[in-house]
Coordinates of C-alpha atoms in Angstrom, one line a residue:
M128 CA 1.8 -8.4 59.5
N129 CA 4.3 -6.9 58.2
R130 CA 6.8 -9.8 57.2
I131 CA 11.0 -8.8 57.9
S132 CA 13.2 -10.1 54.7
L133 CA 15.7 -9.0 52.4
Y134 CA 14.6 -7.2 49.3
G135 CA 14.1 -9.0 46.4
T136 CA 13.2 -11.5 48.3
W137 CA 9.4 -10.4 48.3
Q138 CA 6.6 -12.4 47.5
S139 CA 4.2 -10.9 45.2
P140 CA 0.8 -10.8 43.5
I141 CA 1.8 -9.6 40.4
T142 CA 3.5 -12.6 38.8
S143 CA 5.0 -12.8 35.0
E144 CA 1.5 -15.0 34.5
L145 CA -0.9 -12.5 35.7
I146 CA 0.4 -9.6 33.8
V147 CA 0.6 -11.9 30.5
S148 CA -2.4 -13.7 30.7
T149 CA -5.2 -11.5 32.4
T150 CA -4.1 -8.2 30.6
I151 CA -4.3 -6.9 26.7
G152 CA -2.5 -3.6 24.9
I153 CA -5.4 -1.3 23.3
G154 CA -4.7 2.0 21.0
A155 CA -5.7 3.5 18.0
V156 CA -9.3 4.2 19.3
T157 CA -11.7 5.6 16.3
V158 CA -15.0 6.9 14.8
D159 CA -17.1 5.7 12.9
G160 CA -21.4 7.3 13.5
D161 CA -22.6 6.2 16.6
D162 CA -19.6 3.3 17.0
L163 CA -16.4 3.2 18.6
Y164 CA -14.0 1.2 17.4
W165 CA -9.9 -0.1 18.6
L166 CA -7.5 -1.7 18.2
E167 CA -6.6 -4.7 21.2
I168 CA -3.3 -6.3 21.3
R169 CA -3.6 -10.1 22.7
P170 CA -0.3 -11.7 24.3
T171 CA -2.6 -15.0 24.7
E172 CA -3.0 -15.0 21.0
K173 CA 0.3 -15.3 20.5
G174 CA 0.3 -10.9 19.8
R175 CA -2.7 -10.7 17.5
N176 CA -3.9 -7.2 16.5
L177 CA -7.7 -7.4 16.3
L178 CA -9.9 -4.5 15.5
V179 CA -12.8 -4.6 18.2
R180 CA -16.3 -2.1 18.0
R181 CA -18.3 -1.1 20.6
T182 CA -21.6 0.1 18.7
G183 CA -24.4 3.2 19.7
E184 CA -26.2 0.8 21.9
G185 CA -23.3 -0.6 23.9
M186 CA -22.5 -3.6 21.9
V187 CA -19.1 -4.5 22.4
E188 CA -18.0 -7.0 19.8
D189 CA -14.8 -8.1 18.1
V190 CA -14.3 -7.4 14.0
T191 CA -11.7 -9.0 12.7
P192 CA -11.7 -12.4 12.9
A193 CA -8.7 -15.3 13.4
P194 CA -5.8 -15.4 11.7
F195 CA -6.4 -11.8 10.2
N196 CA -3.9 -9.4 12.1
V197 CA -4.0 -5.7 11.5
R198 CA -0.8 -4.6 11.5
T199 CA 1.4 -3.2 8.9
R200 CA 4.8 -2.9 8.3
V201 CA 5.6 0.4 6.6
H202 CA 9.0 1.9 8.1
E203 CA 8.8 -1.6 10.6
Y204 CA 7.4 0.1 13.4
G205 CA 3.6 0.8 11.8
G206 CA 0.7 2.8 13.5
G207 CA -2.0 3.7 10.8
A208 CA -3.2 -0.2 9.7
F209 CA -7.0 0.5 9.7
L210 CA -9.3 3.0 8.4
V211 CA -13.4 2.8 9.5
A212 CA -16.0 4.9 7.3
D213 CA -19.2 4.2 7.0
G214 CA -19.8 0.3 8.8
I215 CA -16.9 -0.9 5.9
V216 CA -13.7 -1.3 8.0
Y217 CA -10.0 -1.4 5.3
F218 CA -7.0 -3.0 6.9
S219 CA -3.6 -4.2 6.7
N220 CA -3.6 -7.5 7.1
F221 CA -0.1 -8.1 8.5
V222 CA 1.1 -11.7 7.4
D223 CA 0.4 -10.9 3.7
N224 CA 0.8 -7.5 3.5
R225 CA -2.2 -6.7 1.8
I226 CA -5.1 -4.0 2.1
Y227 CA -8.8 -6.7 3.1
Y228 CA -12.3 -4.8 3.2
H229 CA -14.6 -6.0 5.7
T230 CA -18.2 -5.4 6.5
P231 CA -18.9 -7.1 10.2
G232 CA -20.3 -10.2 9.2
S233 CA -18.7 -11.1 6.7
Q234 CA -14.9 -12.4 6.5
P235 CA -12.6 -9.8 5.2
Q236 CA -11.9 -10.0 1.7
P237 CA -8.4 -8.9 -0.4
L238 CA -8.6 -5.9 -1.8
T239 CA -5.0 -5.1 -3.1
A240 CA -3.0 -8.0 -5.2
Q241 CA -0.1 -9.6 -3.9
S242 CA 3.0 -7.9 -3.5
N243 CA 6.0 -6.4 -2.2
R244 CA 3.7 -3.4 -1.5
R245 CA 3.1 -2.5 1.9
F246 CA 1.1 0.0 2.9
A247 CA -0.6 3.0 5.6
D248 CA -2.2 5.9 7.0
F249 CA -5.6 5.1 5.2
V250 CA -8.1 8.3 3.6
L251 CA -11.2 7.5 2.1
D252 CA -11.4 9.6 -1.2
R253 CA -15.9 9.1 -1.3
Q254 CA -15.5 11.8 -4.3
R255 CA -13.3 9.2 -6.5
N256 CA -14.0 5.7 -4.5
R257 CA -10.7 5.3 -3.6
L258 CA -8.2 5.1 -0.5
I259 CA -5.0 7.2 -0.2
C260 CA -2.3 6.2 1.2
V261 CA 1.5 5.7 2.5
C262 CA 3.2 3.2 0.1
E263 CA 5.9 1.3 0.9
N264 CA 7.5 -0.9 -2.3
H265 CA 10.0 -3.5 -1.7
S266 CA 10.2 -4.8 -4.9
D267 CA 13.4 -3.9 -5.8
S268 CA 15.5 -5.8 -3.9
G269 CA 19.2 -4.3 -4.8
K270 CA 17.7 -0.5 -3.3
E271 CA 16.1 0.7 -0.7
P272 CA 12.4 0.4 -0.4
E273 CA 10.4 3.2 -2.6
N274 CA 7.6 5.2 -0.3
T275 CA 5.2 7.4 -2.1
I276 CA 1.9 8.5 -1.9
I277 CA -0.8 6.3 -3.8
T278 CA -4.3 5.9 -5.0
I279 CA -6.4 2.6 -4.5
D280 CA -9.3 2.1 -6.6
L281 CA -11.9 0.5 -4.3
T282 CA -13.7 -1.3 -7.0
T283 CA -11.0 -2.6 -9.0
G284 CA -7.9 -2.4 -6.3
E285 CA -5.5 -0.7 -8.6
V286 CA -3.0 0.6 -7.5
A287 CA -1.6 4.1 -9.0
T288 CA 1.0 6.6 -7.6
L289 CA -0.2 10.2 -7.0
I290 CA 3.2 11.5 -5.0
S291 CA 6.7 10.6 -5.7
G292 CA 10.6 12.4 -5.3
S293 CA 10.9 12.3 -1.0
D294 CA 12.1 9.7 0.7
F295 CA 9.6 9.3 3.3
Y296 CA 5.8 10.6 2.9
S297 CA 3.1 10.4 6.1
S298 CA -0.3 11.8 6.8
P299 CA -1.7 12.5 3.6
R300 CA -5.7 14.5 5.3
L301 CA -7.7 14.8 2.6
S302 CA -9.8 18.3 2.9
R303 CA -13.4 17.8 4.1
D304 CA -15.0 19.3 0.4
G305 CA -12.3 16.6 -1.0
T306 CA -10.5 19.3 -3.1
K307 CA -7.2 19.7 -1.2
L308 CA -4.5 17.2 0.0
A309 CA -1.9 18.0 2.5
W310 CA 1.0 15.7 3.2
L311 CA 4.3 15.2 5.2
S312 CA 7.0 14.7 3.9
W313 CA 11.2 14.3 4.9
N314 CA 14.7 13.3 3.4
H315 CA 17.5 11.5 4.8
P316 CA 19.7 11.9 6.8
S317 CA 16.9 13.8 8.9
M318 CA 14.7 12.1 10.5
P319 CA 11.1 12.9 10.9
W320 CA 11.2 14.9 14.5
D321 CA 14.7 16.6 13.4
S322 CA 13.1 18.3 9.5
S323 CA 9.8 17.7 7.9
Y324 CA 8.0 19.5 5.4
L325 CA 4.1 20.4 4.5
W326 CA 3.0 20.1 1.7
L327 CA -0.6 21.9 0.7
A328 CA -2.2 21.1 -3.5
K329 CA -4.9 20.8 -5.1
I330 CA -6.7 17.6 -5.9
N331 CA -8.5 15.7 -9.2
S332 CA -9.4 12.0 -10.0
E333 CA -6.2 13.3 -12.3
G334 CA -4.0 13.5 -9.3
I335 CA -2.7 17.0 -8.0
E336 CA -2.2 20.5 -8.9
E337 CA -0.4 23.6 -7.9
A338 CA 1.9 21.9 -5.2
K339 CA 3.5 24.5 -2.4
L340 CA 5.4 23.6 0.0
I341 CA 3.7 25.6 3.8
A342 CA 5.9 24.6 6.8
G343 CA 8.7 23.2 7.6
G344 CA 12.3 23.0 7.3
D345 CA 15.4 22.1 8.0
Q346 CA 15.3 22.8 11.7
E347 CA 11.7 22.5 11.9
S348 CA 9.3 19.3 12.5
I349 CA 6.0 19.4 11.6
C350 CA 3.3 16.2 12.9
E351 CA -0.6 15.8 12.4
P352 CA -2.0 17.8 9.8
K353 CA -6.0 17.8 11.0
W354 CA -8.2 19.9 8.5
S355 CA -11.7 21.8 9.6
K356 CA -15.0 21.6 9.0
D357 CA -14.3 25.5 7.3
G358 CA -11.7 23.9 5.5
T359 CA -8.6 25.8 8.2
L360 CA -5.6 23.4 8.0
Y361 CA -4.0 23.1 11.6
F362 CA -1.0 21.7 12.2
S363 CA 2.3 21.1 14.8
S364 CA 5.4 22.8 15.3
D365 CA 8.3 22.8 16.8
R366 CA 9.1 26.1 15.3
N367 CA 9.6 28.2 18.9
N368 CA 11.4 25.4 20.6
W369 CA 8.5 23.5 22.0
W370 CA 5.7 21.3 19.3
N371 CA 3.0 23.9 19.5
L372 CA -0.7 24.1 17.4
Y373 CA -1.0 26.5 14.0
R374 CA -3.2 26.7 11.5
Y375 CA -3.0 28.2 8.2
L376 CA -5.6 30.2 7.0
H377 CA -7.3 30.8 3.5
D378 CA -4.9 33.9 3.0
S379 CA -2.0 31.7 3.0
T380 CA -0.8 33.4 6.5
I381 CA 0.3 30.5 9.4
E382 CA -0.7 31.6 13.3
P383 CA 0.4 30.1 16.4
V384 CA -3.2 28.2 17.8
V385 CA -1.6 28.0 21.3
E386 CA 2.2 29.1 22.3
M387 CA 3.7 27.0 25.3
A388 CA 6.1 25.8 26.4
A389 CA 4.4 22.0 26.0
E390 CA 4.9 19.6 23.4
F391 CA 1.4 19.2 21.4
A392 CA 2.7 15.7 19.7
Y393 CA 4.5 13.0 19.7
P394 CA 7.5 12.4 17.5
H395 CA 6.7 10.1 14.1
W396 CA 7.9 7.3 15.2
V397 CA 4.4 5.4 13.5
F398 CA 1.7 6.3 11.7
G399 CA -1.4 7.4 12.9
L400 CA -1.0 9.5 15.9
S401 CA -3.9 12.3 17.2
T402 CA -3.1 14.1 20.2
Y403 CA -6.0 16.9 19.2
D404 CA -9.2 16.9 17.5
L405 CA -11.7 19.7 16.8
V406 CA -14.7 19.0 18.0
N407 CA -16.6 22.4 16.3
S408 CA -15.0 26.1 15.0
N409 CA -14.8 27.2 18.5
L410 CA -13.1 23.7 20.7
I411 CA -10.3 21.9 20.0
I412 CA -9.2 18.9 22.8
C413 CA -6.1 18.1 22.8
A414 CA -3.0 16.2 24.5
Y415 CA 0.0 17.9 25.3
S416 CA 3.3 16.9 27.4
Q417 CA 5.0 19.0 30.6
N418 CA 7.4 18.5 32.6
G419 CA 7.3 14.3 31.0
S420 CA 3.6 13.8 32.0
W421 CA 1.1 14.6 29.8
H422 CA -2.1 16.2 30.7
L423 CA -5.7 17.5 28.2
G424 CA -7.0 20.3 27.6
K425 CA -9.5 22.7 25.5
I426 CA -8.3 25.4 22.9
D427 CA -10.2 28.5 21.5
P428 CA -8.8 28.7 18.2
E429 CA -10.3 32.2 17.5
T430 CA -9.5 33.6 21.1
K431 CA -6.7 32.2 21.4
Q432 CA -8.3 30.5 24.9
F433 CA -6.5 28.3 26.6
Y434 CA -7.8 26.1 29.6
P435 CA -6.2 23.7 31.1
I436 CA -7.9 20.3 32.8
T437 CA -7.5 18.6 35.9
T438 CA -7.6 14.9 35.1
S439 CA -5.8 11.8 37.3
Y440 CA -4.7 11.1 33.5
T441 CA -0.8 11.0 32.5
E442 CA -0.7 10.1 29.2
I443 CA -2.9 10.4 26.6
S444 CA -3.3 9.7 23.0
S445 CA -5.0 8.8 19.9
V446 CA -7.2 11.9 20.5
Q447 CA -10.6 11.6 18.2
A448 CA -13.9 13.6 17.9
T449 CA -16.7 12.2 17.9
D450 CA -20.2 13.2 15.9
Q451 CA -21.8 14.2 18.6
G452 CA -19.8 16.5 20.4
E453 CA -17.6 14.6 22.9
V454 CA -13.8 13.4 22.5
V455 CA -12.8 9.5 22.9
F456 CA -8.9 8.8 24.1
I457 CA -6.5 6.5 25.0
A458 CA -5.6 7.2 28.9
G459 CA -3.0 6.2 31.4
Y460 CA -3.1 6.7 34.6
P461 CA -0.1 5.4 37.3
T462 CA -1.5 3.5 39.5
Q463 CA -5.0 2.3 37.3
P464 CA -5.3 0.5 33.8
T465 CA -5.0 1.7 30.8
A466 CA -7.9 2.8 29.5
A467 CA -10.2 3.9 26.2
V468 CA -12.4 7.0 27.3
K469 CA -15.3 8.7 26.1
F470 CA -14.8 12.4 27.2
N471 CA -17.7 15.5 27.4
P472 CA -15.7 18.7 27.4
E473 CA -19.3 20.4 29.1
T474 CA -19.4 18.5 31.5
E475 CA -15.8 17.3 32.4
V476 CA -17.3 13.9 32.7
S477 CA -15.6 11.1 31.7
E478 CA -16.9 7.5 30.6
I479 CA -14.5 4.4 30.6
F480 CA -15.5 1.7 28.1
K481 CA -12.2 -0.7 27.8
T482 CA -8.8 -1.2 29.7
T483 CA -6.1 -3.5 29.6
G484 CA -7.2 -5.6 31.8
E485 CA -9.2 -5.6 35.1
L486 CA -7.1 -5.3 37.9
E487 CA -8.0 -6.3 41.2
L488 CA -4.9 -5.8 43.3
D489 CA -4.3 -3.7 46.8
T490 CA -2.7 -0.2 46.1
G491 CA -0.4 -1.4 49.0
Y492 CA 1.1 -3.2 46.2
L493 CA 1.6 -0.6 43.6
S494 CA 4.3 2.1 43.2
A495 CA 3.6 5.5 42.3
P496 CA 6.3 7.2 40.4
E497 CA 8.2 10.2 41.9
A498 CA 9.3 13.4 39.5
I499 CA 13.1 13.8 39.8
Q500 CA 15.0 16.4 39.0
F501 CA 19.3 15.6 39.2
P502 CA 22.3 17.5 37.9
T503 CA 24.3 15.8 35.0
E504 CA 27.5 16.7 32.6
N505 CA 28.4 20.2 32.1
G506 CA 25.9 22.1 34.6
L507 CA 23.1 20.6 33.1
T508 CA 19.7 18.9 34.6
A509 CA 18.4 16.1 33.7
Y510 CA 14.3 14.1 34.6
A511 CA 13.6 10.8 35.5
W512 CA 10.6 8.7 37.0
Y513 CA 11.5 7.0 40.9
Y514 CA 9.7 3.8 41.6
P515 CA 10.6 2.7 45.1
P516 CA 9.8 -0.2 46.5
K517 CA 6.6 -1.0 47.7
N518 CA 4.5 -4.4 49.5
K519 CA 2.4 -3.6 52.1
D520 CA 2.8 -7.4 53.2
Y521 CA 7.7 -6.7 53.6
S522 CA 9.6 -4.3 54.8
A523 CA 13.1 -4.8 54.4
P524 CA 15.8 -5.3 57.4
A525 CA 16.7 -1.5 58.4
T526 CA 20.5 -2.1 57.6
E527 CA 19.4 -2.7 53.8
L528 CA 19.1 -0.4 51.0
P529 CA 17.5 -1.8 47.5
P530 CA 19.2 -2.7 43.9
L531 CA 18.7 -0.5 41.4
I532 CA 17.0 -0.8 38.2
V533 CA 17.7 1.7 36.0
K534 CA 16.1 1.4 32.7
S535 CA 17.2 3.2 29.5
H536 CA 14.2 4.0 27.3
G537 CA 14.2 3.1 23.7
G538 CA 13.9 5.4 20.9
P539 CA 16.8 7.0 21.7
T540 CA 14.2 9.9 20.0
A541 CA 11.6 8.6 23.4
S542 CA 10.5 9.2 26.8
A543 CA 9.7 7.3 29.8
S544 CA 5.9 7.3 30.6
V545 CA 4.1 7.4 32.9
S546 CA 1.3 5.6 32.8
L547 CA 0.9 1.9 34.9
S548 CA 3.1 -0.7 33.8
L549 CA 2.6 -4.3 35.8
R550 CA 6.3 -4.6 34.9
I551 CA 7.8 -2.7 36.6
Q552 CA 5.5 -3.5 39.4
Y553 CA 6.8 -7.0 39.6
W554 CA 10.3 -5.5 40.1
T555 CA 9.4 -3.1 43.3
S556 CA 6.5 -5.3 44.6
R557 CA 9.7 -7.8 44.9
G558 CA 11.9 -5.2 46.8
F559 CA 13.8 -3.5 44.0
G560 CA 13.7 0.6 43.0
Y561 CA 13.3 1.6 39.7
L562 CA 14.4 4.5 37.7
D563 CA 12.7 5.3 34.4
V564 CA 15.2 8.0 33.1
N565 CA 14.6 11.1 30.2
Y566 CA 18.0 11.3 29.5
G567 CA 19.0 14.1 27.1
G568 CA 17.3 13.8 24.3
S569 CA 13.7 12.7 25.0
I570 CA 10.7 13.9 23.8
G571 CA 8.3 16.1 26.3
Y572 CA 11.5 18.9 27.2
G573 CA 11.4 21.2 23.8
R574 CA 13.7 20.4 20.9
Q575 CA 16.4 21.7 22.2
Y576 CA 16.9 18.8 25.5
R577 CA 15.8 15.9 22.2
Q578 CA 18.9 18.0 20.1
R579 CA 21.3 17.3 23.4
L580 CA 21.8 13.7 21.9
T581 CA 23.3 15.1 18.9
K582 CA 26.1 14.4 17.6
N583 CA 26.3 12.5 21.8
W584 CA 24.6 9.0 21.1
G585 CA 26.4 6.8 23.7
I586 CA 27.7 9.9 25.4
V587 CA 25.1 12.0 26.4
D588 CA 22.3 9.2 27.7
I589 CA 25.0 7.0 29.7
D590 CA 26.3 10.2 31.6
D591 CA 22.8 10.7 32.3
C592 CA 22.0 7.2 33.4
V593 CA 24.9 7.2 35.5
N594 CA 24.2 10.4 37.2
A595 CA 20.4 9.5 37.8
A596 CA 21.6 5.7 39.5
K597 CA 24.6 8.1 41.2
Y598 CA 22.0 10.8 42.9
L599 CA 19.7 8.2 44.3
V600 CA 22.8 6.8 46.1
Q601 CA 23.4 9.9 47.3
Q602 CA 20.2 10.8 48.6
G603 CA 20.4 7.3 50.9
K604 CA 17.7 5.6 48.6
V605 CA 19.5 3.1 47.0
D606 CA 22.4 0.9 47.3
G607 CA 25.4 1.5 45.5
N608 CA 27.0 -2.4 44.5
R609 CA 24.0 -3.6 43.3
L610 CA 22.8 -0.9 40.4
V611 CA 21.7 -2.3 37.8
I612 CA 20.7 -0.7 34.0
S613 CA 18.2 -2.9 31.7
G614 CA 17.2 -1.4 27.7
S615 CA 15.7 -2.6 24.8
S616 CA 16.6 -1.4 21.3
A617 CA 18.8 1.9 21.7
G618 CA 18.2 1.6 25.7
G619 CA 19.8 -2.0 24.9
Y620 CA 22.2 0.0 23.2
T621 CA 22.6 2.2 26.0
T622 CA 22.8 -0.5 28.8
L623 CA 25.4 -2.1 27.0
A624 CA 28.0 1.1 26.5
A625 CA 27.0 2.0 30.3
L626 CA 28.3 -1.5 31.0
T627 CA 31.4 -1.0 29.2
F628 CA 32.9 2.4 29.6
R629 CA 31.7 3.2 32.7
D630 CA 32.3 1.6 35.7
T631 CA 28.8 1.9 37.6
F632 CA 26.5 -0.8 37.6
K633 CA 27.1 -4.0 38.7
A634 CA 25.0 -6.1 36.1
G635 CA 23.2 -5.5 33.2
A636 CA 20.1 -6.8 30.8
S637 CA 20.2 -6.4 26.7
Y638 CA 16.4 -6.9 24.7
Y639 CA 17.4 -6.3 21.6
G640 CA 19.9 -3.9 22.1
V641 CA 23.1 -2.4 19.5
S642 CA 26.8 -3.7 20.3
D643 CA 28.3 -2.2 17.0
L644 CA 27.0 0.6 15.8
E645 CA 29.1 0.2 12.4
I646 CA 26.6 -3.2 11.5
L647 CA 24.0 -1.1 12.6
A648 CA 25.1 1.8 9.9
Q649 CA 24.8 -1.3 7.2
D650 CA 22.5 -3.1 7.8
T651 CA 19.3 -2.0 9.5
H652 CA 16.2 -0.9 7.9
K653 CA 15.1 2.5 5.7
F654 CA 13.7 4.6 7.9
E655 CA 16.4 4.3 10.3
S656 CA 18.9 3.7 8.2
R657 CA 20.4 7.6 8.3
Y658 CA 19.2 8.1 11.9
L659 CA 23.5 7.7 13.3
D660 CA 24.1 10.7 10.9
G661 CA 22.8 13.2 13.8
L662 CA 23.2 11.0 16.3
I663 CA 26.7 9.8 16.0
G664 CA 28.2 11.4 12.8
A665 CA 28.3 10.7 9.3
Y666 CA 29.1 6.8 8.1
P667 CA 31.4 5.9 7.0
A668 CA 33.6 9.7 6.7
E669 CA 33.4 9.4 10.9
K670 CA 34.1 5.8 11.2
N671 CA 36.0 6.5 14.0
L672 CA 33.6 7.5 16.4
Y673 CA 31.4 4.4 15.7
V674 CA 34.3 2.1 16.5
E675 CA 35.0 4.9 19.6
R676 CA 31.3 4.4 20.9
S677 CA 30.6 0.4 20.0
P678 CA 31.1 -1.8 23.6
I679 CA 32.1 -5.0 20.7
H680 CA 35.4 -3.1 20.9
F681 CA 35.9 -2.7 24.6
T682 CA 34.7 -5.9 25.4
E683 CA 38.2 -6.3 28.0
Q684 CA 36.7 -3.1 29.7
L685 CA 33.4 -4.8 30.5
T686 CA 34.0 -6.9 34.1
T687 CA 30.2 -7.5 34.7
P688 CA 27.5 -10.0 34.2
V689 CA 24.8 -9.2 31.5
I690 CA 22.0 -11.4 30.0
F691 CA 20.9 -11.1 26.4
F692 CA 17.2 -11.0 24.9
Q693 CA 16.5 -11.7 21.8
G694 CA 14.1 -12.5 19.0
L695 CA 15.4 -13.9 15.7
Q696 CA 13.1 -11.7 13.3
D697 CA 13.8 -8.6 14.6
K698 CA 14.5 -6.2 11.4
V699 CA 15.3 -3.5 13.0
V700 CA 18.2 -4.8 15.3
P701 CA 19.5 -7.9 13.4
P702 CA 20.4 -10.9 16.0
N703 CA 24.2 -10.3 15.1
Q704 CA 24.0 -7.4 17.5
A705 CA 23.4 -9.7 20.8
E706 CA 26.0 -12.9 19.7
M707 CA 28.7 -10.9 18.8
M708 CA 28.1 -9.2 22.3
F709 CA 27.5 -12.4 24.4
Q710 CA 29.7 -14.5 22.2
A711 CA 32.4 -12.0 23.4
I712 CA 31.2 -11.8 27.5
K713 CA 30.7 -15.7 27.5
A714 CA 34.7 -15.8 26.4
K715 CA 36.4 -13.1 28.7
G716 CA 34.6 -16.0 31.5
L717 CA 32.4 -13.3 33.3
P718 CA 28.6 -14.5 34.0
T719 CA 26.4 -14.2 30.7
A720 CA 23.2 -15.6 29.8
Y721 CA 21.5 -14.9 26.0
V722 CA 17.7 -16.0 25.6
T723 CA 15.9 -16.5 22.2
F724 CA 12.3 -16.1 20.8
E725 CA 12.1 -17.6 17.2
E726 CA 8.6 -15.8 16.1
E727 CA 9.3 -12.7 17.5
G728 CA 10.6 -9.1 16.1
H729 CA 11.9 -6.2 17.8
G730 CA 10.2 -6.0 20.1
F731 CA 7.6 -8.9 22.4
R732 CA 4.6 -9.7 21.7
Q733 CA 3.2 -13.1 22.6
A734 CA 2.0 -14.3 26.1
E735 CA 5.0 -17.3 27.1
N736 CA 7.9 -15.3 25.5
I737 CA 6.6 -12.0 27.4
R738 CA 6.5 -14.1 30.6
K739 CA 10.7 -16.0 29.6
A740 CA 12.0 -13.1 29.3
L741 CA 10.8 -11.3 32.2
D742 CA 11.3 -13.8 34.9
S743 CA 14.3 -14.8 33.2
E744 CA 15.8 -11.1 33.8
F745 CA 14.9 -11.5 38.0
Y746 CA 16.3 -15.5 37.6
F747 CA 19.7 -14.1 36.5
Y748 CA 20.1 -11.1 39.4
A749 CA 19.0 -13.0 42.1
R750 CA 22.3 -15.2 40.6
V751 CA 24.3 -12.5 40.4
F752 CA 23.3 -10.5 44.0
G753 CA 22.8 -14.5 45.4
F754 CA 19.4 -13.9 46.9
E755 CA 16.6 -16.5 47.2
P756 CA 13.3 -15.3 45.3
A757 CA 10.0 -16.2 47.0
D758 CA 9.2 -17.6 43.4
A759 CA 9.5 -20.7 41.9
I760 CA 11.4 -19.6 38.5
E761 CA 12.2 -21.5 35.6
P762 CA 16.1 -21.8 35.5
I763 CA 18.6 -20.6 32.6
N764 CA 21.9 -21.3 31.3
I765 CA 24.0 -18.3 33.0
F766 CA 27.5 -19.1 31.4
N767 CA 30.5 -19.0 33.7
L768 CA 28.4 -18.1 36.9
D769 CA 30.3 -20.2 39.5

């Protein structure tokens, strides 16, 4: 029988323990002959990444044994941490940054010597018995790390520099006949989604020759170069405002393969991204994003015909063609667990071969996202996904409106995901509304929408989060007196800035967020060390802007409770960012809490810490807004609550 109970007090089967004990992360699906490989991120193994194989006969087995952790720290965010070729696995081990080679059934053996180098984005050069990959050298502690493209001899492990001179490199891609190499580069102060360059050269055992720039520029971003069997080079470019597919022909001309108001690429936050692959000379299978949601499509590169494929997926990544003419990828759904899928382009039949968890939940507990568009500053429109409260066992009193959590996503050059998140469902099944905002600067809406945040971080993102919340209040869907904002990393900055510089929200949660932009500009890793040039302005020349937009300098304006979560090993946003703000709010007498995790970095991976953070945030809101949760939650120390 449906019970009447206040929002926030609903009993839910979606507990933090269920989330961490029954779900894993999956990613980076790849193909080797008849075998499929993918990474699993297991919170119950302290967030270890391990490689799993499914043989052509359907047998599934773990490949990399404990304690090996298949992960790289190049650019700190990693990705592209392994390569499988002819049954041999080459991978970066997170603990020592060395490359290991591994034949299933044996113990991994080190290929590279112990050093201060980090490696990612591997390509096998069979003709010359070597790997080609990106290297980030941290040997000189007095300088920023040096990024290069290198070779590694598979017999001796000897490392040799192949390409150098730019600030950053990615995506070394060898042609099928082994005679040409393509790669991407970019330089400070640009991020790869602002400006990047596609290069092409002849390659031999001595090095490269006749290197030439074939695409890219100050106002063009290039992604995902790939070779066809006939030696044609494909890539994505946003030269027409959207990341569309192009190809470089043998006569050195570039032609579009598909032109649409849609994104066929992700921003280059991590290595190893793949949103399309060439099944054969007449067929490309691709993922593309429109209006914040991802879809699947077919392209005939010769006729330039595009064919959308109807599926229930809302997130698609890691697209890889098999030798049998099929395609594998990672697929997300709004109300089903994320899955690794094998897809037949001819029959359009899908087979799920791995999921992030066996979800045995009645859909009556799952809130489906609703796409909303709302008016924002300067007569513009912004976007968000709204998840209304939903629990089949409960209703709220007719006179009550639900509290709302506004999520400001990280990045900030990223987007709100619409694949099933049990962390979102944790909130909605307890009676909260949840609003995931794609503020100006988010991806999925073209380059011009991304550039709304240029010089305007701390303004546009805050305005859009505020206006999204106000829109739902005006629609009569949520309680304007119980608006919460929460975010991690860059989203944590937006959270703290919105709480400091606006009066819309009544509480907030900052996960490893930024409070002092000056310190961030002076103390962060190489990849993002000049990111703020584009988001705010050059430092120190425009120091005044950094001060004006830093919450730490204006705590006298802050009047709402805030909880902080921080990994003490975070190299992207160091712990002092949270500690300074926490101490200032505590001294001011506002309710606040600071929850730290000794072994966590930028993002939480260990089961116990994920559980603790989620329950602590809920406990904090319950005490601040004065309702009693249905579950017994371990208390945390909240200063100044009385």
